[in-house]
Structures are given as C-alpha cells and as structure tokens.
Amino acid sequence: MSTNFDIEPNDTGRRLREIRAWRGQSLEVTAGLAGISFGYLGKLERGDVPLSNRRTLEALARALRVAPSEFSPAPWHADPPDATEAAHAGLVEVENALDAYELGEDPGLPVREWPAVAADLARLGELSQGSADYAAQAALMPGLLGELHAAYVRTPQLRREVLLGMITCYASATWTTKRLGGRGLPLLAARAAQQCADMLESPAWKGFTTWLRGDATGGLSRPEQYRRAMRCADELTPHLDDPEVIQAYGMLHLSAALASAVQGDRDATTTHLDEARSIAARLDTEAGTFGRMWFGTPNVGIWAASIGLELGDGAKVAEQARTVNVAAIPSPSRQAEFYMEVGRAMLTDHRRREQGVAVLMRAESLAPQRVHADVFTREAVADVLRAARRDAGGRNLRGLAWRLGIAPDLTPRP
C-alpha cells in the first residue's frame, strides 16, 4: 500500500497570486515594491518556502495595497459547521455594535442590575484571555456593550465602572475582529477604547489603550506603532511610582521592540527589550494583572520569542525559551501564543520537528481558535508537511495539519 496524501496548495501563496492578478502586477513589479527578489516571491506563491515573518508579510501587503489580514486564514475553516456559522454571525454583530453606539448617547436598551452586568464583564474577560473563544466573545460582547452605553447615561454614579467595562468590551472586539479578519474593525474598536480611557483621565489606561491600538494596527504601519508607543511611554514617565502605570509602560516598550524588529532594527529592538526587562524586575510579581496584559518577566520572555523569530533567530529561540516561566501567566491563550512561537522555532530544525509538532499541539489544546487563526503557524506546518511527503510526516503532524485546514484529505489510499 502506498502512502499518497492530498496536500492542498499553500493558502498564502494562492492568496498572493490571486491578489497580484487582481492588481494586474507582474512578479517583478510586486517583488520590487516589496523589496524582495522575484525568485523568492515565486517560491512563496508556489508554496516552496513558507512565509515566516511579519516584515515580509507586511511588505507584500503594502506592495499589493491590501491589509496584511488579507493573507491570514479564517479561523473557522477547520472548525465544525456550527462554529463556522457562529463566527460569521458574531463578526457581523460586533460590527453592528461598533457602528451603533456612541459615548454619551442612550441607545434606549434595557439595562440589568449592575452585579449582573459586572458578572458578564468578568466572563468576557475570561473568554478573551482564557481559551480565546472568538465566537463566544462575539456572541456576548455586542449586547453587553449596548447595556454599558445605556448605563453610562442613566447611572452617572457608576461611570468609572462603566467606562472600564467598555474598555473590556472594546479590547475583546479588537482581538476578536483582528483574528476573524474584520478589516478596519480592530482600529474602530481600539479607538473607541482610547476614547473611554481619555474620559477616565488615567495615565495607566491611556497606556493600555495605546498599546491595544498598536496591537490592533501595528501591521499597517510599524513606524507609526513605534511613534505612538514611545510618545505615550514618555507621557507615562512621571507616573512610574504607580504599579499599574509601570505595567502599561513596560508593554509599550515591548510594542516598540516588535515594531523595531519588523523594521529590521536589531539594536533598537534590544534596547526596548532590555528596558522592558528592567521595568519587569521592579514589580513584586511575575505577572501583573493590570488590563490582563500580564506584564512581567515571563511575558517579556514570550515577546522575546516572537521577536527572535521575526529577526530570524530560529532554533535559538527555543533554547532561550527554556528559561521562561510561562506557567506564571494565568492566561491559557497567552501561554498558547508562547508555545506557538517555540513550536515554530523547533520546526526550523529538522532534528526537532516531532518535538515542535508536539509543542504546537500543546498550544492548540490551550486555545484552538487562536492557533487555527495564525498565518505563521499554518505556513510552518504546511512547509514541514510538504518536506515530509514521503511518509506524510507522521500521525500527529497530519492531524494538526487537518485541524488547521491545510490538508483536508489525509486518508491513505491503496
């Protein structure tokens, strides 16, 4: 019996070809605009090499005049039909909510007693930082946001709590729409969160929402992400006696480090990572709780792993990750992101590929929708699967590829 498996063409390569054809651009023109060789672009389009970093992804998006999210997979493609429908419907409801509600305008909706609203806010926060269940967040957030806007007008004595609740909703909307491919919606949600922070007149929350906006839209302009992060960090400097401000300040330096790495500036990246480590050492806990950003030494280690992959450090990332106490972060989705990066790093070393697949499966068990939505994880797994076509890479790799929607038919044929 032969082991002949159908492996779907590279998703990102197919999208590159489709968009390039739509734009009417040749390989040479697109490659030139992106600052890469046309031979390399041809290999990306054929799926001969994986797309492995933000710098290339974002350069191609600029060359083709589309958002970087155009190349990302829809995370529901590998999920059951009910999850597909829930994700589609949820994205529409989130968009409607972001459009419908204005701060200071009463939407005329009924509002429950505050303890019930607060309980749902806590649940939304857990969904956001727990399993990263985007469909569940999209089902909960729109109605909750409407209640909060009504409560803002009707119960002025609760305005601080209501504004904080709105930031929770808008942060959830930012990450949900970013992962579900809602173009323009992450920015809309992040800017609404910034408006709430301005009303709070809180340096810490201003820092949080500036970091959130960078997370939402950094891929559109890394120089702008860097500028915003550093401008806000400078504004927070006089308030660094406040532990919450310290956490926001540290996250802004991590945002600046990533923006620098994507631009290929290793020296600036190192400077900002070192500053973040120094700030983390000032905390009396490994993982701060402000804004559920979990800033602290372990989270700096997670960001360092992502940034190391961006800079092309490959297998070195996996070795450095051994020192990261990821268990100190009480967020399964954040832990999953760490294991995604470590797993990808291991896949770059053919001797550790089975271990890399196992680490990616660990990430998937913690936050499946988050893993399925990640373009770089899909690219890495697809590349390894193609390299192992002779034996289809083993049962674990085949199963992971199937769940990622890369290889829909992996049944051996006689």
Coordinates of C-alpha atoms in Angstrom, one line a residue:
M1 CA 0.0 0.0 0.0
S2 CA 1.4 3.4 -1.0
T3 CA 1.1 6.5 1.2
N4 CA -0.2 9.1 -1.2
F5 CA -1.8 12.0 0.5
D6 CA -3.5 15.1 -1.0
I7 CA -1.9 18.2 0.4
E8 CA -3.7 21.4 -0.5
P9 CA -1.7 24.2 -2.2
N10 CA -0.2 26.8 0.1
D11 CA -3.0 29.1 1.2
T12 CA -0.8 32.2 1.4
G13 CA 0.8 31.5 -1.9
R14 CA -2.6 31.2 -3.5
R15 CA -3.8 34.4 -2.0
L16 CA -0.7 36.2 -3.2
R17 CA -1.3 35.0 -6.7
E18 CA -5.0 36.0 -6.6
I19 CA -4.4 39.5 -5.3
R20 CA -1.4 40.1 -7.6
A21 CA -3.5 39.0 -10.6
W22 CA -6.4 41.2 -9.4
R23 CA -3.9 44.2 -9.2
G24 CA -2.5 43.3 -12.6
Q25 CA 1.0 43.3 -11.3
S26 CA 3.9 41.1 -12.5
L27 CA 6.1 39.1 -10.2
E28 CA 8.9 41.5 -10.9
V29 CA 6.9 44.6 -10.0
T30 CA 5.4 43.2 -6.9
A31 CA 8.7 41.9 -5.7
G32 CA 10.4 45.2 -6.3
L33 CA 7.8 47.1 -4.4
A34 CA 8.1 44.7 -1.5
G35 CA 11.9 44.8 -1.5
I36 CA 12.4 41.1 -2.2
S37 CA 13.6 39.1 -5.2
F38 CA 11.1 37.9 -7.8
G39 CA 12.5 34.4 -7.4
Y40 CA 11.7 34.4 -3.7
L41 CA 8.2 35.8 -4.4
G42 CA 7.7 33.0 -7.0
K43 CA 8.7 30.4 -4.3
L44 CA 6.2 32.0 -1.9
E45 CA 3.4 31.8 -4.4
R46 CA 4.1 28.2 -5.2
G47 CA 4.4 27.2 -1.6
D48 CA 8.0 26.1 -2.0
V49 CA 9.0 28.3 1.0
P50 CA 6.9 29.4 4.0
L51 CA 6.0 33.0 4.8
S52 CA 7.7 33.2 8.2
N53 CA 7.8 36.8 9.4
R54 CA 5.8 39.9 9.7
R55 CA 8.3 42.0 7.8
T56 CA 7.8 40.1 4.5
L57 CA 4.0 39.8 5.1
E58 CA 3.5 43.5 5.6
A59 CA 5.9 44.5 2.8
L60 CA 3.8 42.3 0.4
A61 CA 0.6 43.8 1.7
R62 CA 1.9 47.3 1.0
A63 CA 3.1 46.3 -2.4
L64 CA -0.3 44.9 -3.3
R65 CA -2.2 47.8 -1.4
V66 CA -4.2 45.5 0.8
A67 CA -4.3 44.9 4.6
P68 CA -2.0 42.2 6.0
S69 CA -5.0 40.3 7.2
E70 CA -5.9 39.5 3.6
F71 CA -3.3 36.7 3.8
S72 CA -4.5 35.3 7.1
P73 CA -6.7 32.2 7.3
A74 CA -10.2 32.5 8.5
P75 CA -10.0 30.5 11.8
W76 CA -13.4 28.8 11.3
H77 CA -12.3 27.0 8.2
A78 CA -11.2 23.9 10.2
D79 CA -13.9 24.1 12.8
P80 CA -17.3 22.3 12.9
P81 CA -20.2 23.9 10.9
D82 CA -21.9 25.3 14.0
A83 CA -18.7 27.2 14.9
T84 CA -18.5 28.5 11.3
E85 CA -21.9 29.9 11.5
A86 CA -21.4 31.4 15.0
A87 CA -18.1 33.1 13.9
H88 CA -19.7 34.6 10.8
A89 CA -22.8 35.8 12.6
G90 CA -20.7 37.1 15.5
L91 CA -18.5 39.2 13.4
V92 CA -21.5 40.9 11.8
E93 CA -23.0 41.6 15.3
V94 CA -19.7 43.0 16.6
E95 CA -19.5 45.3 13.5
N96 CA -23.1 46.5 14.1
A97 CA -22.3 47.2 17.7
L98 CA -19.2 49.2 16.9
D99 CA -21.2 51.3 14.5
A100 CA -24.4 51.7 16.6
Y101 CA -23.2 53.0 20.0
E102 CA -21.7 56.5 20.7
L103 CA -20.4 57.5 24.1
G104 CA -22.9 59.8 25.8
E105 CA -25.9 58.7 23.6
D106 CA -28.6 56.5 25.2
P107 CA -29.3 53.6 22.9
G108 CA -32.7 53.0 24.7
L109 CA -31.9 49.4 25.7
P110 CA -33.0 47.8 28.9
V111 CA -30.1 47.6 31.5
R112 CA -29.8 44.9 34.1
E113 CA -28.7 45.5 37.7
W114 CA -25.0 46.2 37.8
P115 CA -23.9 42.9 39.5
A116 CA -25.3 41.0 36.5
V117 CA -23.6 43.3 34.1
A118 CA -20.3 43.0 36.1
A119 CA -20.6 39.2 36.0
D120 CA -20.8 39.2 32.3
L121 CA -17.9 41.5 32.0
A122 CA -15.8 39.1 34.1
R123 CA -16.9 36.3 31.9
L124 CA -16.0 38.3 28.8
G125 CA -12.5 38.9 30.2
E126 CA -12.1 35.2 30.9
L127 CA -13.2 34.3 27.4
S128 CA -10.7 36.8 26.0
Q129 CA -7.7 35.7 28.0
G130 CA -8.8 32.1 28.6
S131 CA -9.3 29.9 25.5
A132 CA -9.6 32.8 23.2
D133 CA -13.0 31.7 22.1
Y134 CA -13.8 34.3 19.5
A135 CA -17.2 33.0 18.6
A136 CA -18.3 33.1 22.2
Q137 CA -16.9 36.6 22.7
A138 CA -18.7 37.8 19.6
A139 CA -21.9 36.4 21.0
L140 CA -21.6 38.1 24.3
M141 CA -19.9 41.5 23.6
P142 CA -22.4 43.4 21.4
G143 CA -25.4 43.2 23.8
L144 CA -23.2 43.9 26.8
L145 CA -21.7 47.0 25.1
G146 CA -25.2 48.3 24.4
E147 CA -26.1 48.0 28.1
L148 CA -22.9 49.8 29.1
H149 CA -23.7 52.7 26.8
A150 CA -27.2 53.0 28.3
A151 CA -25.8 52.7 31.8
Y152 CA -23.2 55.5 31.1
V153 CA -26.1 57.9 30.5
R154 CA -28.5 56.7 33.1
T155 CA -26.3 55.9 36.1
P156 CA -23.6 58.6 36.3
Q157 CA -22.6 57.4 39.8
L158 CA -21.2 54.2 38.0
R159 CA -19.4 56.0 35.2
R160 CA -15.9 54.8 36.2
E161 CA -17.0 51.2 36.4
V162 CA -19.0 51.5 33.1
L163 CA -16.0 53.1 31.3
L164 CA -13.7 50.3 32.5
G165 CA -16.4 47.8 31.3
M166 CA -16.4 49.4 27.9
I167 CA -12.7 49.1 27.6
T168 CA -13.0 45.4 28.4
C169 CA -15.6 45.1 25.6
Y170 CA -13.6 47.1 23.1
A171 CA -10.5 45.2 23.8
S172 CA -12.4 41.9 23.2
A173 CA -13.8 43.4 20.0
T174 CA -10.3 44.4 18.9
W175 CA -8.8 41.0 19.3
T176 CA -11.9 39.1 18.0
T177 CA -12.2 41.1 14.8
K178 CA -8.4 41.0 14.3
R179 CA -8.5 37.2 14.4
L180 CA -11.7 36.8 12.4
G181 CA -10.5 39.0 9.6
G182 CA -12.8 42.0 10.1
R183 CA -10.9 44.7 8.1
G184 CA -11.0 48.1 9.7
L185 CA -12.9 46.9 12.8
P186 CA -9.9 46.4 15.1
L187 CA -8.9 50.0 14.6
L188 CA -12.5 51.2 15.2
A189 CA -12.7 49.2 18.5
A190 CA -9.2 50.3 19.7
R191 CA -10.0 53.9 19.1
A192 CA -13.3 53.6 21.0
A193 CA -11.3 52.1 23.9
Q194 CA -8.9 55.1 23.7
Q195 CA -11.9 57.5 24.0
C196 CA -13.0 55.7 27.1
A197 CA -9.5 56.0 28.6
D198 CA -9.5 59.7 27.9
M199 CA -12.7 60.1 29.8
L200 CA -11.2 58.2 32.8
E201 CA -8.2 60.6 32.8
S202 CA -6.0 57.7 33.9
P203 CA -2.4 57.5 32.7
A204 CA -2.4 53.7 33.1
W205 CA -5.5 53.2 31.0
K206 CA -4.2 55.6 28.4
G207 CA -1.1 53.5 28.2
F208 CA -3.1 50.3 28.0
T209 CA -5.3 51.6 25.1
T210 CA -2.3 53.0 23.2
W211 CA -0.7 49.5 23.5
L212 CA -4.0 48.0 22.4
R213 CA -4.1 50.2 19.3
G214 CA -0.6 49.2 18.4
D215 CA -1.5 45.6 18.8
A216 CA -4.6 46.1 16.5
T217 CA -3.0 48.1 13.7
G218 CA 0.8 47.8 14.0
G219 CA 0.8 45.7 10.8
L220 CA -0.5 48.7 8.9
S221 CA 2.5 50.9 9.9
R222 CA 5.3 49.8 12.1
P223 CA 6.8 53.3 12.2
E224 CA 3.5 54.7 13.4
Q225 CA 3.2 51.9 16.0
Y226 CA 6.7 52.8 17.3
R227 CA 6.0 56.5 17.4
R228 CA 2.8 56.2 19.3
A229 CA 4.3 53.7 21.8
M230 CA 7.2 56.0 22.6
R231 CA 5.2 59.2 22.8
C232 CA 2.9 57.6 25.3
A233 CA 5.7 56.0 27.2
D234 CA 7.3 59.4 27.6
E235 CA 4.0 60.8 28.9
L236 CA 3.8 58.0 31.5
T237 CA 7.4 58.5 32.8
P238 CA 6.3 61.0 35.6
H239 CA 3.9 58.4 36.9
L240 CA 6.2 55.4 37.3
D241 CA 5.6 55.2 41.0
D242 CA 2.2 53.7 40.2
P243 CA 2.4 49.8 39.6
E244 CA -0.3 49.9 37.0
V245 CA 1.5 52.6 35.0
I246 CA 4.7 50.6 35.3
Q247 CA 2.9 47.7 33.6
A248 CA 1.5 49.8 30.8
Y249 CA 4.9 51.5 30.3
G250 CA 6.6 48.1 30.1
M251 CA 4.1 46.9 27.5
L252 CA 4.7 50.0 25.4
H253 CA 8.4 49.2 25.3
L254 CA 7.5 45.6 24.1
S255 CA 5.3 47.2 21.4
A256 CA 8.2 49.4 20.4
A257 CA 10.6 46.4 20.4
L258 CA 8.3 44.4 18.0
A259 CA 7.9 47.5 15.7
S260 CA 11.7 47.8 15.6
A261 CA 12.2 44.1 14.9
V262 CA 9.8 44.2 11.9
Q263 CA 11.7 47.1 10.5
G264 CA 14.9 45.1 10.9
D265 CA 16.5 47.3 13.6
R266 CA 18.1 44.8 15.9
D267 CA 19.8 47.5 18.1
A268 CA 16.6 49.4 18.8
T269 CA 14.8 46.1 19.4
T270 CA 17.4 45.1 22.0
T271 CA 17.2 48.5 23.7
H272 CA 13.5 48.2 24.2
L273 CA 13.6 44.6 25.3
D274 CA 16.2 45.5 27.9
E275 CA 14.1 48.4 29.1
A276 CA 11.1 46.1 29.4
R277 CA 13.1 43.5 31.4
S278 CA 14.4 46.3 33.7
I279 CA 10.9 47.5 34.3
A280 CA 9.6 44.0 34.9
A281 CA 12.2 43.5 37.6
R282 CA 10.7 46.4 39.5
L283 CA 7.4 44.5 40.0
D284 CA 6.8 42.4 43.1
T285 CA 5.1 39.7 41.0
E286 CA 6.0 37.7 37.9
A287 CA 2.8 38.6 36.1
G288 CA 1.0 41.9 36.7
T289 CA -2.8 41.8 36.4
F290 CA -3.4 45.3 35.1
G291 CA -5.5 45.2 31.9
R292 CA -4.9 41.4 31.7
M293 CA -1.7 42.3 29.9
W294 CA 0.2 40.0 32.3
F295 CA 3.3 42.3 32.1
G296 CA 6.3 40.8 34.0
T297 CA 9.4 38.8 33.4
P298 CA 7.7 35.8 31.8
N299 CA 5.7 37.9 29.4
V300 CA 8.9 39.7 28.3
G301 CA 10.2 36.2 27.6
I302 CA 7.2 35.5 25.4
W303 CA 7.6 38.7 23.5
A304 CA 11.3 37.9 23.1
A305 CA 10.5 34.6 21.5
S306 CA 8.2 36.3 19.0
I307 CA 10.7 39.0 18.3
G308 CA 13.5 36.4 17.9
L309 CA 11.6 34.6 15.2
E310 CA 10.9 37.9 13.5
L311 CA 14.7 38.6 13.5
G312 CA 15.4 35.1 12.1
D313 CA 17.0 33.6 15.2
G314 CA 15.2 30.3 14.6
A315 CA 16.2 27.4 16.8
K316 CA 18.0 29.8 19.2
V317 CA 14.5 31.0 20.2
A318 CA 13.6 27.5 21.5
E319 CA 16.8 27.4 23.6
Q320 CA 16.2 30.8 25.2
A321 CA 12.5 29.9 25.9
R322 CA 13.7 27.2 28.4
T323 CA 14.1 30.0 31.0
V324 CA 10.6 31.4 30.6
N325 CA 8.2 30.5 33.4
V326 CA 5.1 30.6 31.2
A327 CA 3.0 28.9 33.9
A328 CA 3.2 32.2 35.9
I329 CA 0.8 33.8 33.4
P330 CA -2.8 32.8 34.3
S331 CA -3.9 33.0 30.6
P332 CA -4.3 29.9 28.5
S333 CA -4.4 31.9 25.3
R334 CA -1.2 33.8 26.2
Q335 CA 0.5 30.5 27.1
A336 CA -0.7 29.1 23.7
E337 CA 1.0 32.0 21.9
F338 CA 4.3 31.2 23.7
Y339 CA 4.0 27.5 22.7
M340 CA 3.2 28.5 19.1
E341 CA 6.4 30.5 18.8
V342 CA 8.5 27.8 20.5
G343 CA 7.0 25.1 18.3
R344 CA 7.6 27.2 15.1
A345 CA 11.2 27.7 16.2
M346 CA 11.7 23.9 16.7
L347 CA 10.3 23.2 13.3
T348 CA 13.2 25.1 11.8
D349 CA 15.5 22.3 13.0
H350 CA 14.7 19.0 11.2
R351 CA 16.0 17.1 14.2
R352 CA 13.4 18.6 16.5
R353 CA 10.4 18.6 14.2
E354 CA 8.5 16.0 16.1
Q355 CA 9.0 17.9 19.3
G356 CA 8.0 21.1 17.5
V357 CA 4.7 19.5 16.4
A358 CA 4.1 18.3 19.9
V359 CA 4.6 21.8 21.3
L360 CA 2.2 23.2 18.7
M361 CA -0.4 20.7 19.7
R362 CA 0.0 21.8 23.3
A363 CA -0.7 25.3 22.1
E364 CA -3.7 24.1 20.2
S365 CA -5.1 22.3 23.3
L366 CA -5.0 25.6 25.2
A367 CA -6.5 27.9 22.6
P368 CA -7.6 26.1 19.4
Q369 CA -9.2 29.1 17.7
R370 CA -6.1 31.3 18.3
V371 CA -3.8 28.6 16.8
H372 CA -6.0 28.0 13.8
A373 CA -6.1 31.7 13.1
D374 CA -2.3 32.2 12.9
V375 CA -0.9 32.5 9.4
F376 CA 2.7 31.8 10.5
T377 CA 1.7 28.5 12.3
R378 CA -0.2 27.4 9.2
E379 CA 2.8 28.3 7.0
A380 CA 5.3 26.4 9.2
V381 CA 3.1 23.3 9.4
A382 CA 2.4 23.3 5.7
D383 CA 6.1 23.6 4.9
V384 CA 7.0 20.7 7.2
L385 CA 4.2 18.6 5.8
R386 CA 5.5 19.1 2.3
A387 CA 9.0 18.3 3.3
A388 CA 7.8 15.0 4.7
R389 CA 5.5 14.0 1.8
R390 CA 7.1 10.5 1.6
D391 CA 5.6 9.4 4.8
A392 CA 3.2 12.4 5.3
G393 CA 5.1 13.4 8.4
G394 CA 3.6 11.2 11.0
R395 CA 0.1 10.9 12.6
N396 CA 0.5 14.0 14.8
L397 CA 1.6 16.3 12.0
R398 CA -1.1 15.0 9.7
G399 CA -3.8 15.6 12.4
L400 CA -2.6 19.1 13.2
A401 CA -2.5 19.9 9.5
W402 CA -6.0 18.7 9.1
R403 CA -7.3 20.8 12.0
L404 CA -5.5 23.8 10.6
G405 CA -7.4 23.2 7.3
I406 CA -4.1 22.7 5.4
A407 CA -4.7 19.1 4.3
P408 CA -8.4 18.2 4.3
D409 CA -8.0 14.7 2.9
L410 CA -5.3 12.7 4.7
T411 CA -6.7 9.2 4.4
P412 CA -4.1 6.7 2.9
R413 CA -5.1 5.4 -0.5
P414 CA -4.2 2.0 -1.8

